């Protein structure tokens, strides 16, 4: 009896190899689409974060302030730390790049309500030298944070010329690790996180 030979597709390649290549190509396309859906282009979510417009656009302030060509200057008093606040929508389960440039005695830029850890992240400076500081915000089960900048009671003037919150940065929920041999197969897979609905109120 003559030995059997693998079936070949036109062109001389074994049919199994052709089918395998098609399956791999389809898997790669699905993974690429899933990754793209999970990580849309990050956006700036702080409104008027460079203070090119009047403070009333985006910020709610209490105290004495002056806008200059370097941004905004706050002058705390004995009973006031001259603060401005902005409420910013966020997407739960994501990360944001948060940064600020500031100078002056006890200058604070704070994000509250992240839903992780203590729920508050603070950048601060103390002195006349301008400092540009940055950190990553990890958002838990939260859909809004409060961003505040201020000085401190009875201290000298402070300056802020940039507050930025760029994101969201999505985790890749499409890459699900294979379960251990003894573990039961999952009944469903977690989809990629969706894009934000509509345009952010803080986009520029």
JSON list of C-alpha atoms in Angstrom, two decimals:
[
{"chain": "A", "resi": 1, "resn": "UNK", "atom": "CA", "xyz": [0.00, 0.00, 0.00]},
{"chain": "A", "resi": 2, "resn": "UNK", "atom": "CA", "xyz": [1.35, 3.39, -0.96]},
{"chain": "A", "resi": 3, "resn": "UNK", "atom": "CA", "xyz": [1.90, 5.84, 1.95]},
{"chain": "A", "resi": 4, "resn": "UNK", "atom": "CA", "xyz": [-0.67, 8.62, 2.19]},
{"chain": "A", "resi": 5, "resn": "UNK", "atom": "CA", "xyz": [0.38, 12.19, 1.51]},
{"chain": "A", "resi": 6, "resn": "UNK", "atom": "CA", "xyz": [-1.03, 15.36, 3.12]},
{"chain": "A", "resi": 7, "resn": "UNK", "atom": "CA", "xyz": [-3.63, 17.12, 1.06]},
{"chain": "A", "resi": 8, "resn": "UNK", "atom": "CA", "xyz": [-2.19, 20.17, -0.61]},
{"chain": "A", "resi": 9, "resn": "UNK", "atom": "CA", "xyz": [-3.89, 23.36, -1.57]},
{"chain": "A", "resi": 10, "resn": "UNK", "atom": "CA", "xyz": [-3.24, 24.84, -5.00]},
{"chain": "A", "resi": 11, "resn": "UNK", "atom": "CA", "xyz": [0.27, 26.23, -5.01]},
{"chain": "A", "resi": 12, "resn": "UNK", "atom": "CA", "xyz": [1.87, 23.30, -3.23]},
{"chain": "A", "resi": 13, "resn": "UNK", "atom": "CA", "xyz": [1.32, 24.21, 0.47]},
{"chain": "A", "resi": 14, "resn": "UNK", "atom": "CA", "xyz": [-0.28, 21.61, 2.73]},
{"chain": "A", "resi": 15, "resn": "UNK", "atom": "CA", "xyz": [-3.92, 22.45, 3.33]},
{"chain": "A", "resi": 16, "resn": "UNK", "atom": "CA", "xyz": [-3.46, 22.31, 7.12]},
{"chain": "A", "resi": 17, "resn": "UNK", "atom": "CA", "xyz": [-0.73, 24.94, 6.98]},
{"chain": "A", "resi": 18, "resn": "UNK", "atom": "CA", "xyz": [-2.94, 27.25, 4.92]},
{"chain": "A", "resi": 19, "resn": "UNK", "atom": "CA", "xyz": [-5.84, 26.89, 7.36]},
{"chain": "A", "resi": 20, "resn": "UNK", "atom": "CA", "xyz": [-3.49, 27.46, 10.30]},
{"chain": "A", "resi": 21, "resn": "UNK", "atom": "CA", "xyz": [-2.17, 30.65, 8.74]},
{"chain": "A", "resi": 22, "resn": "UNK", "atom": "CA", "xyz": [-5.72, 31.93, 8.21]},
{"chain": "A", "resi": 23, "resn": "UNK", "atom": "CA", "xyz": [-6.61, 31.24, 11.85]},
{"chain": "A", "resi": 24, "resn": "UNK", "atom": "CA", "xyz": [-3.49, 33.05, 13.09]},
{"chain": "A", "resi": 25, "resn": "UNK", "atom": "CA", "xyz": [-4.19, 36.02, 10.84]},
{"chain": "A", "resi": 26, "resn": "UNK", "atom": "CA", "xyz": [-7.76, 36.25, 12.13]},
{"chain": "A", "resi": 27, "resn": "UNK", "atom": "CA", "xyz": [-6.59, 36.03, 15.74]},
{"chain": "A", "resi": 28, "resn": "UNK", "atom": "CA", "xyz": [-4.05, 38.79, 15.16]},
{"chain": "A", "resi": 29, "resn": "UNK", "atom": "CA", "xyz": [-6.73, 41.02, 13.61]},
{"chain": "A", "resi": 30, "resn": "UNK", "atom": "CA", "xyz": [-9.09, 40.49, 16.55]},
{"chain": "A", "resi": 31, "resn": "UNK", "atom": "CA", "xyz": [-6.28, 41.21, 19.03]},
{"chain": "A", "resi": 32, "resn": "UNK", "atom": "CA", "xyz": [-5.33, 44.40, 17.17]},
{"chain": "A", "resi": 33, "resn": "UNK", "atom": "CA", "xyz": [-8.93, 45.62, 17.11]},
{"chain": "A", "resi": 34, "resn": "UNK", "atom": "CA", "xyz": [-9.38, 44.77, 20.79]},
{"chain": "A", "resi": 35, "resn": "UNK", "atom": "CA", "xyz": [-6.20, 46.59, 21.79]},
{"chain": "A", "resi": 36, "resn": "UNK", "atom": "CA", "xyz": [-7.24, 49.64, 19.79]},
{"chain": "A", "resi": 37, "resn": "UNK", "atom": "CA", "xyz": [-10.64, 49.66, 21.50]},
{"chain": "A", "resi": 38, "resn": "UNK", "atom": "CA", "xyz": [-9.03, 49.31, 24.92]},
{"chain": "A", "resi": 39, "resn": "UNK", "atom": "CA", "xyz": [-6.62, 52.20, 24.50]},
{"chain": "A", "resi": 40, "resn": "UNK", "atom": "CA", "xyz": [-8.08, 55.20, 22.65]},
{"chain": "A", "resi": 41, "resn": "UNK", "atom": "CA", "xyz": [-5.97, 58.31, 22.29]},
{"chain": "A", "resi": 42, "resn": "UNK", "atom": "CA", "xyz": [-5.65, 60.09, 25.67]},
{"chain": "A", "resi": 43, "resn": "UNK", "atom": "CA", "xyz": [-7.22, 63.54, 26.06]},
{"chain": "A", "resi": 44, "resn": "UNK", "atom": "CA", "xyz": [-6.65, 66.60, 28.23]},
{"chain": "A", "resi": 45, "resn": "UNK", "atom": "CA", "xyz": [-9.46, 66.71, 30.80]},
{"chain": "A", "resi": 46, "resn": "UNK", "atom": "CA", "xyz": [-8.60, 69.89, 32.72]},
{"chain": "A", "resi": 47, "resn": "UNK", "atom": "CA", "xyz": [-10.47, 72.91, 31.44]},
{"chain": "A", "resi": 48, "resn": "UNK", "atom": "CA", "xyz": [-8.40, 76.12, 31.24]},
{"chain": "A", "resi": 49, "resn": "UNK", "atom": "CA", "xyz": [-5.42, 74.38, 32.87]},
{"chain": "A", "resi": 50, "resn": "UNK", "atom": "CA", "xyz": [-2.95, 76.90, 31.41]},
{"chain": "A", "resi": 51, "resn": "UNK", "atom": "CA", "xyz": [-5.07, 79.87, 32.58]},
{"chain": "A", "resi": 52, "resn": "UNK", "atom": "CA", "xyz": [-5.24, 81.54, 29.18]},
{"chain": "A", "resi": 53, "resn": "UNK", "atom": "CA", "xyz": [-8.91, 82.37, 29.82]},
{"chain": "A", "resi": 54, "resn": "UNK", "atom": "CA", "xyz": [-10.47, 84.01, 32.87]},
{"chain": "A", "resi": 55, "resn": "UNK", "atom": "CA", "xyz": [-10.42, 81.78, 35.95]},
{"chain": "A", "resi": 56, "resn": "UNK", "atom": "CA", "xyz": [-14.21, 81.52, 35.91]},
{"chain": "A", "resi": 57, "resn": "UNK", "atom": "CA", "xyz": [-13.88, 79.28, 32.85]},
{"chain": "A", "resi": 58, "resn": "UNK", "atom": "CA", "xyz": [-13.50, 75.92, 34.53]},
{"chain": "A", "resi": 59, "resn": "UNK", "atom": "CA", "xyz": [-12.46, 76.99, 38.04]},
{"chain": "A", "resi": 60, "resn": "UNK", "atom": "CA", "xyz": [-14.41, 77.94, 41.16]},
{"chain": "A", "resi": 61, "resn": "UNK", "atom": "CA", "xyz": [-12.18, 80.15, 43.33]},
{"chain": "A", "resi": 62, "resn": "UNK", "atom": "CA", "xyz": [-12.20, 81.67, 46.81]},
{"chain": "A", "resi": 63, "resn": "UNK", "atom": "CA", "xyz": [-9.66, 84.28, 47.85]},
{"chain": "A", "resi": 64, "resn": "UNK", "atom": "CA", "xyz": [-7.47, 86.85, 46.13]},
{"chain": "A", "resi": 65, "resn": "UNK", "atom": "CA", "xyz": [-6.03, 86.04, 42.69]},
{"chain": "A", "resi": 66, "resn": "UNK", "atom": "CA", "xyz": [-4.28, 87.78, 39.82]},
{"chain": "A", "resi": 67, "resn": "UNK", "atom": "CA", "xyz": [-3.75, 86.37, 36.34]},
{"chain": "A", "resi": 68, "resn": "UNK", "atom": "CA", "xyz": [-0.37, 87.15, 34.81]},
{"chain": "A", "resi": 69, "resn": "UNK", "atom": "CA", "xyz": [1.59, 86.13, 31.73]},
{"chain": "A", "resi": 70, "resn": "UNK", "atom": "CA", "xyz": [3.00, 83.30, 33.88]},
{"chain": "A", "resi": 71, "resn": "UNK", "atom": "CA", "xyz": [-0.40, 81.86, 34.79]},
{"chain": "A", "resi": 72, "resn": "UNK", "atom": "CA", "xyz": [-2.22, 82.67, 38.03]},
{"chain": "A", "resi": 73, "resn": "UNK", "atom": "CA", "xyz": [-1.00, 84.06, 41.35]},
{"chain": "A", "resi": 74, "resn": "UNK", "atom": "CA", "xyz": [-2.87, 83.43, 44.59]},
{"chain": "A", "resi": 75, "resn": "UNK", "atom": "CA", "xyz": [-2.39, 85.46, 47.75]},
{"chain": "A", "resi": 76, "resn": "UNK", "atom": "CA", "xyz": [-3.43, 83.58, 50.89]},
{"chain": "A", "resi": 77, "resn": "UNK", "atom": "CA", "xyz": [-4.54, 85.49, 53.96]},
{"chain": "A", "resi": 78, "resn": "UNK", "atom": "CA", "xyz": [-4.69, 84.68, 57.64]},
{"chain": "A", "resi": 79, "resn": "UNK", "atom": "CA", "xyz": [-8.15, 83.13, 57.15]},
{"chain": "A", "resi": 80, "resn": "UNK", "atom": "CA", "xyz": [-7.88, 82.02, 53.52]},
{"chain": "A", "resi": 81, "resn": "UNK", "atom": "CA", "xyz": [-5.51, 79.83, 51.54]},
{"chain": "A", "resi": 82, "resn": "UNK", "atom": "CA", "xyz": [-6.70, 81.25, 48.17]},
{"chain": "A", "resi": 83, "resn": "UNK", "atom": "CA", "xyz": [-7.86, 78.09, 46.44]},
{"chain": "A", "resi": 84, "resn": "UNK", "atom": "CA", "xyz": [-9.46, 77.15, 43.12]},
{"chain": "A", "resi": 85, "resn": "UNK", "atom": "CA", "xyz": [-11.37, 73.94, 42.43]},
{"chain": "A", "resi": 86, "resn": "UNK", "atom": "CA", "xyz": [-12.52, 72.08, 39.33]},
{"chain": "A", "resi": 87, "resn": "UNK", "atom": "CA", "xyz": [-14.64, 68.91, 39.13]},
{"chain": "A", "resi": 88, "resn": "UNK", "atom": "CA", "xyz": [-13.39, 66.55, 36.43]},
{"chain": "A", "resi": 89, "resn": "UNK", "atom": "CA", "xyz": [-15.17, 63.45, 35.05]},
{"chain": "A", "resi": 90, "resn": "UNK", "atom": "CA", "xyz": [-13.09, 60.26, 34.97]},
{"chain": "A", "resi": 91, "resn": "UNK", "atom": "CA", "xyz": [-13.50, 56.68, 33.76]},
{"chain": "A", "resi": 92, "resn": "UNK", "atom": "CA", "xyz": [-13.44, 54.06, 36.52]},
{"chain": "A", "resi": 93, "resn": "UNK", "atom": "CA", "xyz": [-10.67, 51.48, 36.36]},
{"chain": "A", "resi": 94, "resn": "UNK", "atom": "CA", "xyz": [-8.24, 53.61, 34.33]},
{"chain": "A", "resi": 95, "resn": "UNK", "atom": "CA", "xyz": [-5.15, 55.76, 34.88]},
{"chain": "A", "resi": 96, "resn": "UNK", "atom": "CA", "xyz": [-4.35, 59.40, 34.14]},
{"chain": "A", "resi": 97, "resn": "UNK", "atom": "CA", "xyz": [-1.13, 61.37, 33.89]},
{"chain": "A", "resi": 98, "resn": "UNK", "atom": "CA", "xyz": [-1.43, 64.30, 36.32]},
{"chain": "A", "resi": 99, "resn": "UNK", "atom": "CA", "xyz": [1.05, 67.20, 36.38]},
{"chain": "A", "resi": 100, "resn": "UNK", "atom": "CA", "xyz": [1.42, 70.81, 37.50]},
{"chain": "A", "resi": 101, "resn": "UNK", "atom": "CA", "xyz": [3.98, 73.63, 37.42]},
{"chain": "A", "resi": 102, "resn": "UNK", "atom": "CA", "xyz": [4.10, 75.87, 40.50]},
{"chain": "A", "resi": 103, "resn": "UNK", "atom": "CA", "xyz": [6.19, 78.02, 42.81]},
{"chain": "A", "resi": 104, "resn": "UNK", "atom": "CA", "xyz": [5.83, 79.81, 46.14]},
{"chain": "A", "resi": 105, "resn": "UNK", "atom": "CA", "xyz": [5.51, 78.98, 49.80]},
{"chain": "A", "resi": 106, "resn": "UNK", "atom": "CA", "xyz": [3.50, 75.82, 50.40]},
{"chain": "A", "resi": 107, "resn": "UNK", "atom": "CA", "xyz": [1.84, 75.52, 47.00]},
{"chain": "A", "resi": 108, "resn": "UNK", "atom": "CA", "xyz": [-0.45, 72.52, 46.62]},
{"chain": "A", "resi": 109, "resn": "UNK", "atom": "CA", "xyz": [-2.20, 70.91, 43.65]},
{"chain": "A", "resi": 110, "resn": "UNK", "atom": "CA", "xyz": [-4.45, 68.06, 44.79]},
{"chain": "A", "resi": 111, "resn": "UNK", "atom": "CA", "xyz": [-6.75, 65.47, 43.23]},
{"chain": "A", "resi": 112, "resn": "UNK", "atom": "CA", "xyz": [-9.41, 64.07, 45.58]},
{"chain": "A", "resi": 113, "resn": "UNK", "atom": "CA", "xyz": [-11.94, 61.28, 45.10]},
{"chain": "A", "resi": 114, "resn": "UNK", "atom": "CA", "xyz": [-9.89, 58.83, 43.02]},
{"chain": "A", "resi": 115, "resn": "UNK", "atom": "CA", "xyz": [-11.52, 55.84, 44.72]},
{"chain": "A", "resi": 116, "resn": "UNK", "atom": "CA", "xyz": [-8.18, 54.16, 45.47]},
{"chain": "A", "resi": 117, "resn": "UNK", "atom": "CA", "xyz": [-5.99, 54.23, 48.58]},
{"chain": "A", "resi": 118, "resn": "UNK", "atom": "CA", "xyz": [-6.65, 57.38, 50.57]},
{"chain": "A", "resi": 119, "resn": "UNK", "atom": "CA", "xyz": [-8.51, 58.78, 47.57]},
{"chain": "A", "resi": 120, "resn": "UNK", "atom": "CA", "xyz": [-6.21, 61.84, 47.42]},
{"chain": "A", "resi": 121, "resn": "UNK", "atom": "CA", "xyz": [-3.04, 62.62, 45.47]},
{"chain": "A", "resi": 122, "resn": "UNK", "atom": "CA", "xyz": [-1.04, 65.83, 46.09]},
{"chain": "A", "resi": 123, "resn": "UNK", "atom": "CA", "xyz": [1.80, 67.59, 44.28]},
{"chain": "A", "resi": 124, "resn": "UNK", "atom": "CA", "xyz": [3.40, 70.42, 46.24]},
{"chain": "A", "resi": 125, "resn": "UNK", "atom": "CA", "xyz": [6.28, 72.88, 46.21]},
{"chain": "A", "resi": 126, "resn": "UNK", "atom": "CA", "xyz": [7.87, 75.19, 48.78]},
{"chain": "A", "resi": 127, "resn": "UNK", "atom": "CA", "xyz": [10.09, 78.00, 47.53]},
{"chain": "A", "resi": 128, "resn": "UNK", "atom": "CA", "xyz": [10.52, 80.60, 44.80]},
{"chain": "A", "resi": 129, "resn": "UNK", "atom": "CA", "xyz": [11.88, 78.16, 42.21]},
{"chain": "A", "resi": 130, "resn": "UNK", "atom": "CA", "xyz": [9.40, 76.87, 39.64]},
{"chain": "A", "resi": 131, "resn": "UNK", "atom": "CA", "xyz": [8.84, 73.14, 39.90]},
{"chain": "A", "resi": 132, "resn": "UNK", "atom": "CA", "xyz": [7.18, 70.89, 37.32]},
{"chain": "A", "resi": 133, "resn": "UNK", "atom": "CA", "xyz": [5.84, 67.79, 39.06]},
{"chain": "A", "resi": 134, "resn": "UNK", "atom": "CA", "xyz": [3.98, 64.78, 37.71]},
{"chain": "A", "resi": 135, "resn": "UNK", "atom": "CA", "xyz": [2.45, 61.52, 38.88]},
{"chain": "A", "resi": 136, "resn": "UNK", "atom": "CA", "xyz": [0.03, 58.83, 37.72]},
{"chain": "A", "resi": 137, "resn": "UNK", "atom": "CA", "xyz": [-3.53, 58.80, 39.01]},
{"chain": "A", "resi": 138, "resn": "UNK", "atom": "CA", "xyz": [-5.06, 55.36, 39.48]},
{"chain": "A", "resi": 139, "resn": "UNK", "atom": "CA", "xyz": [-8.86, 55.58, 39.35]},
{"chain": "A", "resi": 140, "resn": "UNK", "atom": "CA", "xyz": [-10.89, 53.02, 41.25]},
{"chain": "A", "resi": 141, "resn": "UNK", "atom": "CA", "xyz": [-14.67, 52.94, 41.40]},
{"chain": "A", "resi": 142, "resn": "UNK", "atom": "CA", "xyz": [-15.06, 56.65, 40.75]},
{"chain": "A", "resi": 143, "resn": "UNK", "atom": "CA", "xyz": [-16.60, 58.72, 37.97]},
{"chain": "A", "resi": 144, "resn": "UNK", "atom": "CA", "xyz": [-15.51, 62.20, 39.11]},
{"chain": "A", "resi": 145, "resn": "UNK", "atom": "CA", "xyz": [-12.55, 63.73, 40.89]},
{"chain": "A", "resi": 146, "resn": "UNK", "atom": "CA", "xyz": [-11.97, 67.18, 42.35]},
{"chain": "A", "resi": 147, "resn": "UNK", "atom": "CA", "xyz": [-8.81, 69.06, 41.35]},
{"chain": "A", "resi": 148, "resn": "UNK", "atom": "CA", "xyz": [-7.73, 71.91, 43.66]},
{"chain": "A", "resi": 149, "resn": "UNK", "atom": "CA", "xyz": [-4.75, 74.28, 43.80]},
{"chain": "A", "resi": 150, "resn": "UNK", "atom": "CA", "xyz": [-4.06, 76.57, 46.75]},
{"chain": "A", "resi": 151, "resn": "UNK", "atom": "CA", "xyz": [-1.44, 78.10, 49.01]},
{"chain": "A", "resi": 152, "resn": "UNK", "atom": "CA", "xyz": [-1.36, 78.11, 52.79]},
{"chain": "A", "resi": 153, "resn": "UNK", "atom": "CA", "xyz": [-2.72, 80.38, 55.49]},
{"chain": "A", "resi": 154, "resn": "UNK", "atom": "CA", "xyz": [-0.58, 83.42, 56.23]},
{"chain": "A", "resi": 155, "resn": "UNK", "atom": "CA", "xyz": [2.11, 82.51, 53.71]},
{"chain": "A", "resi": 156, "resn": "UNK", "atom": "CA", "xyz": [3.30, 84.60, 50.77]},
{"chain": "A", "resi": 157, "resn": "UNK", "atom": "CA", "xyz": [1.92, 84.57, 47.23]},
{"chain": "A", "resi": 158, "resn": "UNK", "atom": "CA", "xyz": [2.13, 81.43, 45.14]},
{"chain": "A", "resi": 159, "resn": "UNK", "atom": "CA", "xyz": [2.02, 80.85, 41.38]},
{"chain": "A", "resi": 160, "resn": "UNK", "atom": "CA", "xyz": [0.62, 78.09, 39.18]},
{"chain": "A", "resi": 161, "resn": "UNK", "atom": "CA", "xyz": [1.02, 78.15, 35.42]},
{"chain": "A", "resi": 162, "resn": "UNK", "atom": "CA", "xyz": [-0.13, 74.71, 34.33]},
{"chain": "A", "resi": 163, "resn": "UNK", "atom": "CA", "xyz": [-2.42, 71.97, 35.64]},
{"chain": "A", "resi": 164, "resn": "UNK", "atom": "CA", "xyz": [-2.90, 68.94, 33.41]},
{"chain": "A", "resi": 165, "resn": "UNK", "atom": "CA", "xyz": [-4.71, 65.59, 33.60]},
{"chain": "A", "resi": 166, "resn": "UNK", "atom": "CA", "xyz": [-4.28, 63.48, 30.48]},
{"chain": "A", "resi": 167, "resn": "UNK", "atom": "CA", "xyz": [-6.00, 60.16, 29.95]},
{"chain": "A", "resi": 168, "resn": "UNK", "atom": "CA", "xyz": [-7.63, 57.82, 30.33]},
{"chain": "A", "resi": 169, "resn": "UNK", "atom": "CA", "xyz": [-5.00, 55.12, 29.93]},
{"chain": "A", "resi": 170, "resn": "UNK", "atom": "CA", "xyz": [-6.83, 51.81, 29.68]},
{"chain": "A", "resi": 171, "resn": "UNK", "atom": "CA", "xyz": [-5.60, 48.43, 30.94]},
{"chain": "A", "resi": 172, "resn": "UNK", "atom": "CA", "xyz": [-5.54, 45.82, 28.20]},
{"chain": "A", "resi": 173, "resn": "UNK", "atom": "CA", "xyz": [-8.48, 43.68, 29.25]},
{"chain": "A", "resi": 174, "resn": "UNK", "atom": "CA", "xyz": [-8.27, 41.71, 25.98]},
{"chain": "A", "resi": 175, "resn": "UNK", "atom": "CA", "xyz": [-5.12, 39.86, 27.02]},
{"chain": "A", "resi": 176, "resn": "UNK", "atom": "CA", "xyz": [-6.63, 37.23, 29.29]},
{"chain": "A", "resi": 177, "resn": "UNK", "atom": "CA", "xyz": [-4.07, 34.73, 30.62]},
{"chain": "A", "resi": 178, "resn": "UNK", "atom": "CA", "xyz": [-4.68, 31.03, 30.03]},
{"chain": "A", "resi": 179, "resn": "UNK", "atom": "CA", "xyz": [-6.23, 29.31, 33.09]},
{"chain": "A", "resi": 180, "resn": "UNK", "atom": "CA", "xyz": [-4.28, 26.68, 34.97]},
{"chain": "A", "resi": 181, "resn": "UNK", "atom": "CA", "xyz": [-5.01, 23.09, 33.86]},
{"chain": "A", "resi": 182, "resn": "UNK", "atom": "CA", "xyz": [-6.93, 22.42, 37.08]},
{"chain": "A", "resi": 183, "resn": "UNK", "atom": "CA", "xyz": [-8.97, 25.60, 36.88]},
{"chain": "A", "resi": 184, "resn": "UNK", "atom": "CA", "xyz": [-12.42, 25.54, 35.26]},
{"chain": "A", "resi": 185, "resn": "UNK", "atom": "CA", "xyz": [-12.78, 27.30, 31.94]},
{"chain": "A", "resi": 186, "resn": "UNK", "atom": "CA", "xyz": [-14.29, 30.79, 32.26]},
{"chain": "A", "resi": 187, "resn": "UNK", "atom": "CA", "xyz": [-17.90, 31.09, 31.22]},
{"chain": "A", "resi": 188, "resn": "UNK", "atom": "CA", "xyz": [-17.26, 34.50, 29.67]},
{"chain": "A", "resi": 189, "resn": "UNK", "atom": "CA", "xyz": [-14.40, 36.86, 28.92]},
{"chain": "A", "resi": 190, "resn": "UNK", "atom": "CA", "xyz": [-14.14, 40.44, 30.17]},
{"chain": "A", "resi": 191, "resn": "UNK", "atom": "CA", "xyz": [-14.53, 42.85, 27.25]},
{"chain": "A", "resi": 192, "resn": "UNK", "atom": "CA", "xyz": [-12.23, 45.73, 26.48]},
{"chain": "A", "resi": 193, "resn": "UNK", "atom": "CA", "xyz": [-13.11, 48.85, 28.42]},
{"chain": "A", "resi": 194, "resn": "UNK", "atom": "CA", "xyz": [-15.25, 51.22, 26.31]},
{"chain": "A", "resi": 195, "resn": "UNK", "atom": "CA", "xyz": [-14.28, 54.64, 25.13]},
{"chain": "A", "resi": 196, "resn": "UNK", "atom": "CA", "xyz": [-15.65, 57.62, 27.07]},
{"chain": "A", "resi": 197, "resn": "UNK", "atom": "CA", "xyz": [-19.18, 58.56, 26.00]},
{"chain": "A", "resi": 198, "resn": "UNK", "atom": "CA", "xyz": [-19.21, 61.95, 24.30]},
{"chain": "A", "resi": 199, "resn": "UNK", "atom": "CA", "xyz": [-16.58, 64.66, 24.46]},
{"chain": "A", "resi": 200, "resn": "UNK", "atom": "CA", "xyz": [-14.92, 65.39, 27.81]},
{"chain": "A", "resi": 201, "resn": "UNK", "atom": "CA", "xyz": [-15.97, 68.66, 29.40]},
{"chain": "A", "resi": 202, "resn": "UNK", "atom": "CA", "xyz": [-12.30, 69.43, 30.05]},
{"chain": "A", "resi": 203, "resn": "UNK", "atom": "CA", "xyz": [-10.95, 68.89, 26.53]},
{"chain": "A", "resi": 204, "resn": "UNK", "atom": "CA", "xyz": [-9.05, 71.73, 24.88]}
]
